[in-house]
XYZ file of C-alpha atoms in Angstrom:
762
model
C 251.862 81.154 125.004
C 249.090 78.833 126.024
C 245.703 79.318 127.106
C 242.705 77.548 127.846
C 239.019 78.848 126.864
C 235.710 78.331 125.537
C 233.631 80.238 122.816
C 231.955 83.119 123.687
C 230.868 85.230 120.603
C 232.071 84.868 116.391
C 232.962 89.077 115.644
C 233.806 88.142 112.638
C 234.316 85.214 110.052
C 235.420 85.126 105.917
C 234.335 82.051 104.680
C 237.074 82.594 101.614
C 239.883 82.948 103.687
C 238.710 81.412 106.876
C 240.210 83.798 109.322
C 237.644 84.515 112.135
C 238.073 86.549 114.646
C 236.141 85.165 118.178
C 235.552 86.446 121.930
C 236.189 84.097 124.077
C 236.270 83.443 127.775
C 238.257 82.136 130.468
C 239.387 81.700 133.871
C 243.026 81.880 133.021
C 244.079 84.911 135.146
C 247.331 85.284 132.877
C 245.309 86.886 129.967
C 246.781 90.931 130.140
C 244.806 93.254 131.501
C 245.153 95.090 128.538
C 244.131 92.672 126.319
C 240.420 91.662 128.893
C 236.928 93.068 127.977
C 236.410 96.314 129.955
C 232.218 94.657 130.350
C 231.201 92.766 133.599
C 229.947 89.280 132.821
C 227.555 87.488 135.701
C 229.926 84.424 135.384
C 233.107 86.468 136.140
C 234.849 84.891 133.139
C 237.330 87.514 131.604
C 236.530 87.785 127.813
C 239.203 88.152 125.267
C 239.348 88.211 121.598
C 241.592 85.593 118.975
C 242.257 85.409 115.443
C 243.446 83.015 113.948
C 242.566 80.752 111.011
C 239.642 78.353 111.255
C 239.497 78.854 115.241
C 236.644 76.536 115.943
C 233.384 77.802 116.364
C 231.511 76.357 118.744
C 231.501 76.862 122.885
C 230.128 72.942 123.239
C 233.894 72.546 124.395
C 237.175 74.130 125.416
C 239.478 74.923 123.467
C 243.568 74.724 124.302
C 245.080 78.229 122.197
C 248.942 78.452 121.483
C 250.127 81.824 120.193
C 250.973 85.754 121.063
C 249.710 88.531 122.286
C 249.794 90.677 119.699
C 248.387 95.061 119.501
C 247.455 96.503 117.194
C 244.732 95.130 114.986
C 241.764 94.985 117.967
C 243.339 95.858 120.287
C 245.805 93.502 122.428
C 244.474 90.020 120.937
C 246.183 86.502 121.213
C 246.941 85.364 117.706
C 246.315 81.710 117.442
C 249.271 79.829 116.018
C 247.457 76.493 116.648
C 244.230 74.506 118.986
C 243.525 71.814 120.039
C 240.169 70.468 121.682
C 240.379 69.549 124.990
C 237.343 66.633 125.263
C 236.985 65.363 128.386
C 237.134 61.736 129.391
C 233.462 61.301 130.318
C 230.784 60.028 128.097
C 229.083 63.509 127.831
C 232.587 65.102 126.720
C 232.742 62.771 123.746
C 229.100 63.606 122.964
C 230.187 67.260 123.254
C 233.096 67.345 121.415
C 231.293 65.019 118.308
C 228.174 67.574 118.066
C 230.347 70.653 118.724
C 229.809 70.810 114.350
C 233.133 70.718 114.376
C 233.478 67.407 112.281
C 230.809 68.373 108.936
C 228.308 65.456 108.453
C 227.757 65.461 112.342
C 224.781 66.686 114.197
C 223.499 66.748 117.512
C 221.164 63.032 116.558
C 224.373 61.624 114.981
C 226.795 62.483 117.705
C 223.780 60.642 120.350
C 223.211 57.737 118.018
C 227.546 57.302 118.079
C 227.254 57.367 121.419
C 225.309 54.795 122.270
C 226.896 52.578 119.831
C 229.943 53.183 120.935
C 229.954 54.731 124.083
C 233.561 56.573 125.489
C 235.701 54.707 123.192
C 233.547 56.643 119.687
C 236.904 58.851 119.070
C 239.176 55.783 118.999
C 236.996 53.916 116.674
C 236.481 57.564 114.397
C 240.578 57.369 114.691
C 242.157 54.231 113.767
C 238.278 52.650 112.658
C 235.805 55.466 110.721
C 234.203 52.879 108.510
C 232.471 51.490 111.577
C 230.905 54.814 111.371
C 228.543 52.905 108.550
C 226.664 50.574 111.682
C 224.775 54.022 112.383
C 221.793 54.258 110.565
C 221.606 57.693 108.606
C 225.423 57.600 107.623
C 226.155 56.594 104.045
C 229.369 56.233 102.085
C 229.159 59.761 101.251
C 228.572 61.039 104.519
C 231.079 58.762 105.568
C 233.901 60.781 103.977
C 233.077 63.789 103.995
C 232.966 62.771 108.492
C 237.146 61.410 107.690
C 237.459 64.610 105.338
C 236.617 67.268 107.670
C 238.677 65.132 111.029
C 241.786 64.315 108.886
C 242.091 68.064 107.892
C 241.258 69.451 111.742
C 244.339 67.023 112.781
C 246.796 68.195 110.075
C 246.319 71.775 109.930
C 247.333 70.835 113.652
C 250.212 69.302 113.360
C 251.133 71.639 111.051
C 250.997 74.913 113.120
C 253.303 72.673 115.338
C 255.613 72.193 112.623
C 255.654 75.826 111.515
C 256.206 76.764 115.080
C 259.899 78.207 114.691
C 259.611 80.052 111.310
C 256.717 82.433 112.802
C 254.322 82.084 110.490
C 250.488 83.342 110.538
C 247.268 81.086 110.484
C 246.479 82.511 106.518
C 250.442 81.628 105.249
C 249.936 78.034 106.711
C 246.478 77.811 105.268
C 248.627 79.037 102.319
C 251.143 75.887 103.050
C 248.131 73.291 103.921
C 246.435 74.167 100.422
C 249.935 74.610 98.397
C 250.720 70.387 99.864
C 247.798 69.087 100.374
C 247.028 66.464 103.632
C 250.893 65.838 103.066
C 252.273 69.085 103.647
C 253.263 68.202 107.119
C 255.859 64.977 106.122
C 256.791 67.348 103.011
C 257.679 70.953 105.481
C 258.978 67.595 108.534
C 261.280 65.762 105.158
C 262.774 69.759 104.658
C 261.845 72.743 105.683
C 263.437 74.489 102.708
C 260.264 72.594 100.735
C 257.860 76.261 101.636
C 260.366 77.522 99.290
C 257.846 75.991 96.351
C 255.221 78.555 98.236
C 253.969 82.141 97.029
C 255.905 84.397 99.388
C 257.366 82.007 101.299
C 261.039 83.659 101.676
C 264.369 81.519 100.857
C 266.414 83.777 103.123
C 264.017 83.772 105.869
C 264.045 79.876 105.970
C 267.574 80.294 105.461
C 268.292 82.292 108.535
C 266.450 79.635 111.161
C 268.202 76.498 109.727
C 270.923 78.009 109.556
C 270.685 78.918 113.217
C 270.128 75.674 114.538
C 273.910 74.167 112.823
C 272.012 73.872 109.189
C 274.736 71.916 106.121
C 275.463 75.246 104.287
C 275.703 72.732 101.432
C 272.837 70.482 102.230
C 271.014 69.128 98.810
C 267.788 70.305 100.028
C 268.384 74.231 100.598
C 270.572 74.071 96.942
C 266.309 72.875 95.970
C 264.831 75.452 98.135
C 267.016 78.053 96.367
C 265.652 77.219 92.617
C 262.762 76.619 93.350
C 262.246 80.827 95.167
C 264.802 82.162 92.316
C 261.857 80.781 89.892
C 259.036 81.906 92.374
C 260.418 85.189 92.765
C 261.171 86.033 89.232
C 257.395 85.597 88.739
C 256.207 87.566 91.194
C 258.973 90.218 91.344
C 259.535 90.960 87.999
C 256.222 88.552 86.063
C 258.777 85.966 84.371
C 257.277 82.957 83.305
C 260.651 81.161 83.453
C 264.347 81.985 83.609
C 267.398 80.804 81.138
C 268.880 78.308 82.661
C 272.248 80.551 83.234
C 270.477 83.681 84.985
C 268.849 80.641 87.112
C 271.876 79.228 88.494
C 273.304 82.972 88.919
C 269.831 84.016 91.113
C 270.365 80.399 93.020
C 274.271 81.129 93.251
C 273.504 84.513 95.584
C 270.649 83.446 97.416
C 273.267 80.714 98.911
C 276.300 82.399 98.968
C 275.660 86.521 99.699
C 275.596 85.745 103.361
C 278.809 83.112 103.672
C 281.756 84.898 103.927
C 284.509 82.152 103.686
C 285.224 81.473 100.742
C 285.906 77.685 101.147
C 281.719 77.412 103.158
C 280.359 78.565 100.041
C 277.834 76.083 97.502
C 279.366 75.875 94.324
C 278.205 76.001 90.873
C 278.838 72.453 90.067
C 276.269 71.119 93.002
C 273.315 73.768 92.158
C 274.118 72.539 88.389
C 273.828 69.277 89.351
C 270.409 70.012 91.715
C 269.248 71.853 88.775
C 269.579 68.528 86.118
C 267.824 66.383 89.018
C 264.969 68.388 89.471
C 264.059 68.388 85.618
C 264.765 64.785 85.234
C 262.437 64.647 88.496
C 259.916 66.679 86.520
C 260.304 69.149 89.295
C 260.784 72.339 86.841
C 260.765 71.991 83.471
C 263.136 73.083 80.853
C 262.119 73.587 77.172
C 265.333 75.505 75.145
C 266.514 76.175 78.280
C 263.984 78.017 79.531
C 263.126 77.277 82.705
C 259.714 77.137 83.899
C 257.317 76.112 87.311
C 255.104 73.555 86.061
C 252.441 75.358 86.676
C 253.196 78.260 84.424
C 254.607 76.076 81.756
C 251.042 74.202 81.725
C 249.391 77.887 81.791
C 251.177 79.570 78.876
C 251.136 75.395 77.091
C 247.566 74.821 77.135
C 246.603 78.528 76.772
C 248.430 79.100 73.161
C 246.394 75.924 72.350
C 243.266 77.383 73.240
C 244.088 80.265 71.210
C 244.749 78.025 68.392
C 241.666 76.500 68.603
C 240.016 79.613 69.431
C 241.264 80.996 65.899
C 240.815 77.421 63.267
C 236.908 76.853 64.817
C 235.344 78.696 61.638
C 231.946 80.373 62.804
C 229.363 80.704 60.207
C 229.244 82.858 57.643
C 227.225 85.550 58.469
C 226.387 88.882 56.130
C 226.670 91.824 58.787
C 225.530 94.446 55.947
C 222.210 94.903 56.955
C 222.221 94.291 60.385
C 225.304 97.079 60.910
C 223.467 99.551 58.749
C 220.546 99.240 61.222
C 222.901 99.518 64.356
C 224.767 102.214 62.381
C 220.886 103.918 61.955
C 219.807 103.418 64.751
C 223.278 104.584 66.708
C 223.759 107.432 64.638
C 227.041 106.015 63.870
C 229.523 106.837 61.365
C 231.910 103.808 61.205
C 235.401 104.607 60.102
C 236.800 101.987 57.421
C 239.346 100.861 60.133
C 236.084 100.428 62.668
C 234.348 98.426 60.199
C 236.926 96.050 59.738
C 237.539 95.240 63.690
C 233.762 94.705 63.515
C 233.370 92.374 59.855
C 236.549 90.801 62.223
C 234.725 90.149 64.951
C 231.510 87.764 63.171
C 234.665 86.417 60.979
C 236.538 84.209 63.773
C 235.781 83.113 67.386
C 238.757 84.697 68.353
C 239.843 88.420 67.715
C 241.510 91.413 68.970
C 240.962 95.287 69.132
C 243.257 97.744 69.857
C 243.936 101.659 69.744
C 244.999 104.287 72.270
C 242.271 107.038 73.436
C 239.787 108.602 70.909
C 240.123 106.032 68.646
C 236.876 104.844 69.303
C 237.343 101.403 70.743
C 233.832 101.572 72.572
C 232.291 102.273 69.660
C 233.375 99.728 68.063
C 232.111 97.340 70.776
C 228.883 98.921 71.280
C 228.237 98.026 67.098
C 229.077 94.533 67.918
C 226.952 93.630 70.851
C 223.762 94.618 69.137
C 224.673 93.243 65.906
C 225.326 90.147 67.535
C 221.550 90.710 69.156
C 220.181 91.196 66.148
C 221.711 88.160 64.257
C 221.299 85.857 67.707
C 218.950 87.071 70.142
C 218.829 84.100 71.624
C 222.888 84.078 72.860
C 224.118 84.827 75.502
C 226.285 88.243 75.630
C 228.447 87.984 78.699
C 230.587 91.161 79.418
C 233.873 91.040 82.129
C 237.203 93.480 82.414
C 239.754 92.408 85.131
C 238.744 94.810 88.106
C 235.444 95.916 89.498
C 236.113 99.589 88.609
C 236.918 98.284 84.759
C 234.083 96.141 84.695
C 231.701 98.624 85.837
C 233.218 101.136 83.194
C 232.217 98.499 80.882
C 228.378 98.933 82.280
C 228.248 102.549 81.476
C 229.817 102.153 78.337
C 228.131 99.836 76.876
C 224.434 100.097 78.580
C 224.733 96.657 79.787
C 224.578 96.347 83.315
C 225.619 92.434 83.962
C 229.416 93.859 83.253
C 231.211 91.550 85.986
C 235.144 91.007 87.154
C 236.468 88.371 85.432
C 237.201 86.865 88.784
C 233.122 87.184 89.613
C 231.608 85.254 85.809
C 233.977 82.547 86.393
C 233.140 81.933 90.520
C 237.453 82.466 91.466
C 237.716 83.423 94.621
C 241.890 83.969 94.616
C 245.286 84.351 92.577
C 244.559 80.279 92.549
C 243.799 77.080 91.508
C 241.793 74.756 93.338
C 240.255 71.697 92.912
C 237.372 73.273 92.467
C 238.746 75.403 90.268
C 239.229 73.080 87.651
C 236.257 71.074 88.513
C 233.684 74.259 87.113
C 230.914 74.204 84.280
C 232.300 75.815 80.517
C 230.886 79.092 80.620
C 227.803 79.768 79.078
C 228.346 82.714 76.810
C 227.337 83.010 73.094
C 230.197 86.195 73.246
C 232.724 86.810 75.193
C 233.468 90.474 75.761
C 237.040 91.149 78.126
C 237.753 94.816 78.239
C 240.929 96.029 79.852
C 242.398 93.131 78.919
C 245.638 94.201 78.498
C 245.170 93.802 82.537
C 245.108 90.094 82.764
C 248.254 87.587 83.254
C 248.810 84.443 82.052
C 246.843 82.647 85.657
C 243.764 84.727 84.429
C 243.799 84.152 80.276
C 244.646 80.117 81.655
C 241.537 80.027 83.586
C 239.346 81.756 81.125
C 240.012 79.728 78.057
C 240.095 76.150 79.729
C 236.297 77.319 80.431
C 235.228 78.475 77.539
C 232.504 76.168 74.793
C 233.291 74.983 72.064
C 231.377 78.097 70.213
C 232.653 80.836 71.881
C 233.204 84.234 70.198
C 235.508 85.858 72.159
C 236.163 89.608 71.778
C 239.802 91.338 73.394
C 239.627 94.970 73.216
C 242.365 97.066 75.466
C 245.164 99.511 74.621
C 248.380 97.706 73.970
C 250.701 100.798 75.083
C 249.000 100.795 78.411
C 251.391 98.603 81.693
C 251.531 95.602 81.466
C 249.672 93.139 83.539
C 250.736 93.239 87.800
C 250.942 89.531 88.116
C 253.172 87.444 85.287
C 252.990 87.377 81.422
C 252.495 89.841 78.856
C 249.719 88.565 77.585
C 247.986 91.433 75.636
C 251.191 91.840 73.599
C 251.389 87.915 72.946
C 248.657 87.438 71.200
C 249.004 90.322 69.430
C 252.377 89.338 68.334
C 251.179 85.552 68.059
C 250.813 86.336 64.425
C 247.308 84.130 64.295
C 244.807 86.109 66.343
C 243.363 88.874 64.294
C 243.460 92.620 65.514
C 241.755 95.704 64.272
C 244.757 98.904 65.439
C 242.563 101.493 65.585
C 244.637 104.742 65.454
C 242.435 107.739 63.527
C 241.683 109.945 66.795
C 237.840 110.988 66.169
C 236.086 114.442 66.244
C 235.473 114.038 69.473
C 238.627 113.341 70.548
C 240.546 115.565 68.053
C 240.079 118.503 70.421
C 242.066 116.859 73.075
C 245.441 117.659 73.497
C 245.553 114.083 75.527
C 245.176 111.937 72.402
C 247.483 113.893 70.391
C 249.823 114.184 73.340
C 249.175 110.430 73.971
C 250.214 109.038 69.883
C 253.319 111.634 70.659
C 254.600 109.937 73.642
C 254.171 106.316 72.250
C 255.935 107.511 69.231
C 259.362 108.891 71.305
C 258.577 112.601 70.616
C 259.306 115.222 73.491
C 257.739 118.062 71.785
C 254.496 117.526 73.399
C 250.900 119.947 72.978
C 250.332 122.242 75.816
C 247.073 124.423 76.915
C 244.147 124.419 79.206
C 243.789 120.738 79.044
C 247.528 118.916 78.839
C 249.928 121.488 81.233
C 253.136 120.949 82.649
C 253.714 123.160 86.461
C 257.703 123.477 86.492
C 259.197 122.754 90.127
C 262.704 121.925 91.120
C 262.720 119.559 94.463
C 260.162 117.374 95.936
C 258.518 119.565 98.587
C 258.045 122.334 95.577
C 255.562 119.182 93.559
C 254.184 118.599 96.573
C 253.114 121.736 97.501
C 251.766 122.798 94.209
C 250.131 119.364 94.226
C 248.191 120.154 96.835
C 247.375 123.496 95.374
C 245.857 122.034 92.826
C 244.062 119.550 93.834
C 242.315 121.699 96.170
C 241.444 124.110 92.613
C 240.450 120.807 91.070
C 238.285 119.372 93.641
C 236.531 122.710 93.914
C 235.811 122.424 90.498
C 235.356 119.063 89.632
C 233.708 117.424 92.812
C 235.979 115.004 94.787
C 235.285 111.792 93.212
C 236.676 113.458 89.323
C 240.286 114.149 90.356
C 243.041 111.771 91.342
C 247.000 111.949 91.396
C 248.795 109.199 90.212
C 252.294 109.389 91.485
C 255.098 106.688 90.441
C 256.264 106.106 94.236
C 254.608 104.837 96.985
C 257.036 105.544 100.190
C 259.988 107.744 98.609
C 259.974 112.108 98.940
C 256.492 113.842 99.710
C 255.925 113.614 96.261
C 255.191 110.020 96.714
C 251.458 108.700 97.468
C 252.166 108.257 101.322
C 253.192 111.516 101.693
C 250.388 113.159 99.559
C 248.321 111.452 100.977
C 248.531 112.515 104.509
C 249.246 116.214 103.699
C 246.224 116.363 101.521
C 244.230 114.419 103.905
C 245.025 117.967 106.568
C 243.935 120.342 104.627
C 240.605 119.156 102.890
C 239.755 116.472 106.090
C 241.309 117.737 108.949
C 241.134 116.207 112.528
C 238.576 117.871 114.680
C 235.870 117.451 118.060
C 233.008 117.181 115.732
C 234.712 114.393 113.124
C 234.586 111.136 113.993
C 237.669 108.638 113.302
C 239.070 105.351 114.204
C 242.590 104.442 114.383
C 243.951 100.307 113.208
C 246.961 98.838 112.815
C 248.319 102.490 113.171
C 246.185 103.899 110.599
C 243.614 106.688 110.794
C 240.579 106.661 109.141
C 238.786 109.914 109.397
C 234.858 110.484 107.627
C 235.140 112.031 105.012
C 238.293 110.353 103.565
C 238.228 108.417 99.976
C 239.722 105.626 100.607
C 241.259 102.212 98.150
C 240.427 98.161 98.494
C 244.174 96.947 98.784
C 242.509 92.910 97.886
C 239.530 91.505 96.716
C 236.767 90.213 98.986
C 233.881 88.448 97.247
C 232.204 88.168 101.069
C 231.023 91.812 101.429
C 227.716 92.251 100.973
C 226.397 95.690 99.286
C 223.921 98.141 99.415
C 221.725 101.222 98.576
C 220.100 104.190 100.424
C 217.211 102.141 101.032
C 219.110 99.581 102.847
C 218.568 96.627 99.409
C 221.175 94.124 99.188
C 222.764 95.528 94.773
C 225.706 93.420 94.790
C 228.891 91.249 96.945
C 232.269 91.665 96.750
C 234.357 95.244 96.931
C 237.646 94.364 94.371
C 241.431 95.506 94.533
C 241.333 99.306 93.359
C 237.738 100.277 94.110
C 238.085 103.956 95.700
C 235.061 104.628 98.200
C 234.336 107.579 101.188
C 234.047 106.896 104.066
C 230.468 107.927 105.500
C 229.821 106.833 108.651
C 232.275 105.376 111.236
C 230.117 103.972 114.615
C 231.798 102.686 117.298
C 233.858 99.927 114.927
C 232.023 99.665 111.870
C 232.711 101.662 109.509
C 230.110 102.554 106.212
C 232.214 102.831 102.695
C 230.003 104.566 99.227
C 231.180 102.936 96.126
C 230.174 104.449 93.465
C 226.252 104.467 95.087
C 226.656 101.341 96.490
C 227.534 101.002 100.799
C 229.244 98.454 102.068
C 229.401 98.048 105.705
C 232.771 97.015 106.704
C 233.906 96.105 110.080
C 237.136 97.246 112.163
C 239.164 94.136 110.978
C 238.556 94.774 107.616
C 240.429 97.947 107.949
C 243.272 96.190 107.111
C 242.221 96.536 104.053
C 241.786 100.055 103.746
C 244.460 102.942 102.095
C 243.618 106.779 102.020
C 243.501 107.008 97.854
C 243.836 111.033 97.308
C 247.181 109.677 95.652
C 247.278 106.449 94.250
C 250.163 104.985 92.432
C 250.353 104.802 88.680
C 249.683 100.658 88.506
C 246.511 101.234 90.787
C 245.094 102.856 89.229
C 245.002 100.766 85.514
C 241.173 100.082 84.253
C 240.142 103.850 86.632
C 239.318 106.959 84.407
C 238.668 110.227 86.140
C 237.562 113.554 84.724
C 241.537 114.950 86.163
C 244.884 113.858 87.178
C 247.696 115.488 88.779
C 250.790 113.412 87.739
C 254.013 114.526 89.778
C 257.540 113.475 86.967
C 260.429 114.197 88.792
C 264.264 113.019 88.936
C 264.160 111.071 91.539
C 261.719 108.281 90.870
C 263.601 107.767 87.826
C 263.880 103.890 88.149
C 260.490 103.742 87.634
C 259.994 106.223 85.224
C 259.266 104.566 81.506
C 257.674 105.428 78.397
C 254.334 103.004 78.652
C 253.797 104.050 82.718
C 253.294 108.207 81.081
C 251.209 106.848 78.602
C 248.700 104.942 81.491
C 249.042 107.853 83.658
C 247.871 110.301 81.287
C 245.430 107.826 79.426
C 243.552 107.829 82.756
C 242.192 111.472 82.501
C 239.221 111.736 80.433
C 239.241 115.781 80.163
C 242.141 117.451 81.914
C 246.633 116.114 82.333
C 248.723 118.179 84.821
C 252.400 117.357 85.035
C 253.991 118.902 88.054
C 258.103 118.482 88.309
C 260.904 118.494 86.173
C 261.312 118.366 82.272
C 264.113 116.263 82.091
C 262.427 113.378 84.438
C 259.489 113.992 81.354
C 262.080 113.625 78.425
C 263.869 110.520 80.399
C 260.374 108.821 80.636
C 259.524 108.896 76.804
C 262.996 108.179 76.126
C 262.769 104.765 77.877
C 260.522 102.105 76.344
C 259.675 99.071 78.380
C 261.404 98.166 81.959
C 262.393 95.102 79.643
C 260.686 92.204 78.532
C 259.024 89.638 80.750
C 259.906 86.380 79.502
C 257.290 84.394 78.158
C 256.914 82.582 75.236
C 253.305 82.367 74.450
C 253.232 83.822 71.697
C 256.175 81.972 69.676
C 253.791 79.315 70.752
C 250.696 80.038 69.387
C 252.768 80.366 66.406
C 254.215 76.749 66.729
C 251.331 75.367 67.465
C 249.308 76.984 64.289
C 251.779 76.155 62.271
C 251.835 72.484 63.472
C 248.134 71.684 63.088
C 247.857 73.536 59.860
C 250.669 71.218 58.285
C 249.087 68.736 59.942
C 246.009 69.490 58.083
C 247.351 69.938 54.818
C 249.269 66.922 54.877
C 246.453 64.940 55.873
C 244.398 66.478 52.613
C 247.478 65.886 51.139
C 246.792 62.418 51.410
C 242.944 61.814 51.208
C 244.129 63.841 47.860
C 246.374 60.921 46.299
C 243.951 57.889 47.625
C 241.569 59.487 45.039
C 243.827 59.941 42.595
C 245.074 56.286 43.019
C-alpha cells in the first residue's frame, strides 16, 4: 500500500526508540473508511494515523509512505515499512525540503543560503559534492559532518526497508538491524539474508522459509553460516548461555538446517557444518576457547569483566582502622552486630571489591546500613552511589537505607537499552567513592560488564544479594560465578536474627535450600490442598480477596510459575480476579487496546523499560523520570485515550499507544517478581507446572513475602520443586577466568619480585 500525505500532527514520539505516531492528511481516497478521522476539516483533506520508526516530522514536504493497514493499536492505522520525501523539482520545493528539519544541521536560514548559492542543483550538490557546502557561510567542518551523517542515515534506512520488505519486518526491527550492522547494513543484507541471523530476535526459520520459497540453495554456505550464528544467539537469549560447546553447537545447527528437509540426499552434511564453523573461527566471526564457542561480544564481556574483577581486588585500599567509627555507628543506630556481620563490614573496608550474601532475615540490610554510615564518617566528602537492577529493587533499597538517590543501574550508567552503542563506550567513568549494588543475583553479564567498565580507579564496590534466588533473566550467572571464583572476598550471612526467628518464612526458606521437605506450617506459612487447576484457582481467588481486604491490594501478590497454561496460570487468574474485584459496569471507565481491556482501578505491570516517561506527584510537580520493567501500579484515571497510572505515589500520563507495554498484575510470574517484596504472596503449586518447578524458583517465590506465604495445590508438586535444584548450569566461564587471571597476575608479580631480589643480591 503506497500513499502520499503530509504531516498534520505528531501524536507521539519516543526519543530513545524513535517510534512515531503521526496524524497525516491526504487527498487520496483509497484510505479505508474505518481508518479516517471522523472529524471534518476546513481543507476537506482526509486524516489518518501512521506509525513507524523515525517518520518525518515536518509538514513542509509531502511524504510517500509504503506499508500495510493494521487494526488494533490506534484503531486502523498505516504501519509504515519505508518512506521517501517527494521533493518538487522547483526552487521552492528544494528549499522546503532543506528547511524541513529532516536534515540535522540545516535550518531555514541555512536552507536559504544553500538555495542562493546552488539554486535548483542544491540536492545534486548534497548527494555528490557535499563538501561544497563549506562554501556557505556558517557551515563549518563539524556542521558539514552532521549534515552528511543525517542525509546518509535517512537514505540508508529507506534502502534497508526496501530490501527487508519480503520479510515483513517492522520498522522497530529494521532499526535494530541498522544499529547492529551500522552504515553498511544494506550491503550486508543484500549479500545474504542469512546475515540477519546475527541480529537478536531475528529467527533463522523465518528467513529460511522465505529464501526457500524463492528457490534458495539448501547447501548455500551462507545458510549454514546463518544457522550457526542463530544457534549461538538462541542459546544466549533462551537459556542464558554465553557459549556452546562445539559439539552442541554443531548439533543445534544441524537440526535447524535439516529438520524440514524430508529427503536425506538433500540434507546438509555434518562435514559442511564443521568446515563452516572452522572458517568462522579462523575469520574471528566467533571465538573458540578450549572448544567452547562464543559470539565475540559475549567473549569480550566475560574476559574484560574477569580482568576488571581481579584489578579491583588487587587494588588494595588505604589501610584504615574502623573500630571507633563502627562503635559510634552501632551506638547511634542501636545495633548489636553478630560476629559474621561485623566481619562483613570490616571486609568491605579491606578490599575494593567484596560480596555479602544471605537469605531472608539474616541481616543483609543491617550490614548495608552500617557500611554506609561508617563510610560517611571516614570519607565525608566521597560520593556514595546505590543501585539495583530494577526500579522496584532500587526503591526498596532507598526505603531500607534512607538514601533517596538509590537508582536503577541503567539510570546510574545512563543506559537506555540492553545493547552497547558507541555512545555507551564513550561515557565518562562513574563518579563514586563507594558503589553498593543490591539484588546482584539479577545482574546479567551485559550489565555487569557495563558497570565494571565504567568504574574509576579507587572506587570501592560492594555487591549484595541472595545467591539462592533465581539467576538473572539475561545471559550469564554473574553473582554465582563471582562467589565461586575463590578470589572475590565473600561474607555469607547464615544466622536468622531475632526479628525473623518467629517467622516461618525464613526457616522454611533455609529448609528448602537444604532440600528438606519437612517444613513448618502455621499462620504465616500455610498450605491449602487442591487436586486440580480449577480447584487451585478457586481457592486462590478466595484467599486473594480475603488478604486484600485485610492488608490492602498493594500488599498482596499472586506468583505463578506459568504465564498462560491452565486456570492457575498468570493470564487466567488475572482475568478471573479482575472480573470479581473490579467488574465491568456503566460507571467504570475502560479502554480497549490491542485486544486488551484496561479498567479504572486495575492493577497493572510495566513490561518494558521506558526512560522518557515523566512522573509527577499529586500536585503535578515532576518527581522523576522513567518507568521500568516489573513496576506495578494502579490505573487512577481514564480520559478518552489517555490513562493515568500511579506507581507508589508517582503518577504517569500514559497515551494509548503505550498501553501495549502494560499487563494486568493481580497475578505475575515468579520471574517477574524478582527484586520485589510484598506483605503476602500466594503461590500455586501443581504437578502440571513440573517443567518449571525447581528449588530456587520456589525459594525465590516464598522470599518475596515479608509476613505471609500461602501455598495452594498439590503436596507432590511442592516435593518435586524441593528435590530439583537448578534447571541446569548456564554455560559461563566467568568464575574460572577470574581465578586464572588472578593466578597469572600474581605469578607475574612474584617472578618480578624474585628478579629484583636476585639483582639486589648480585
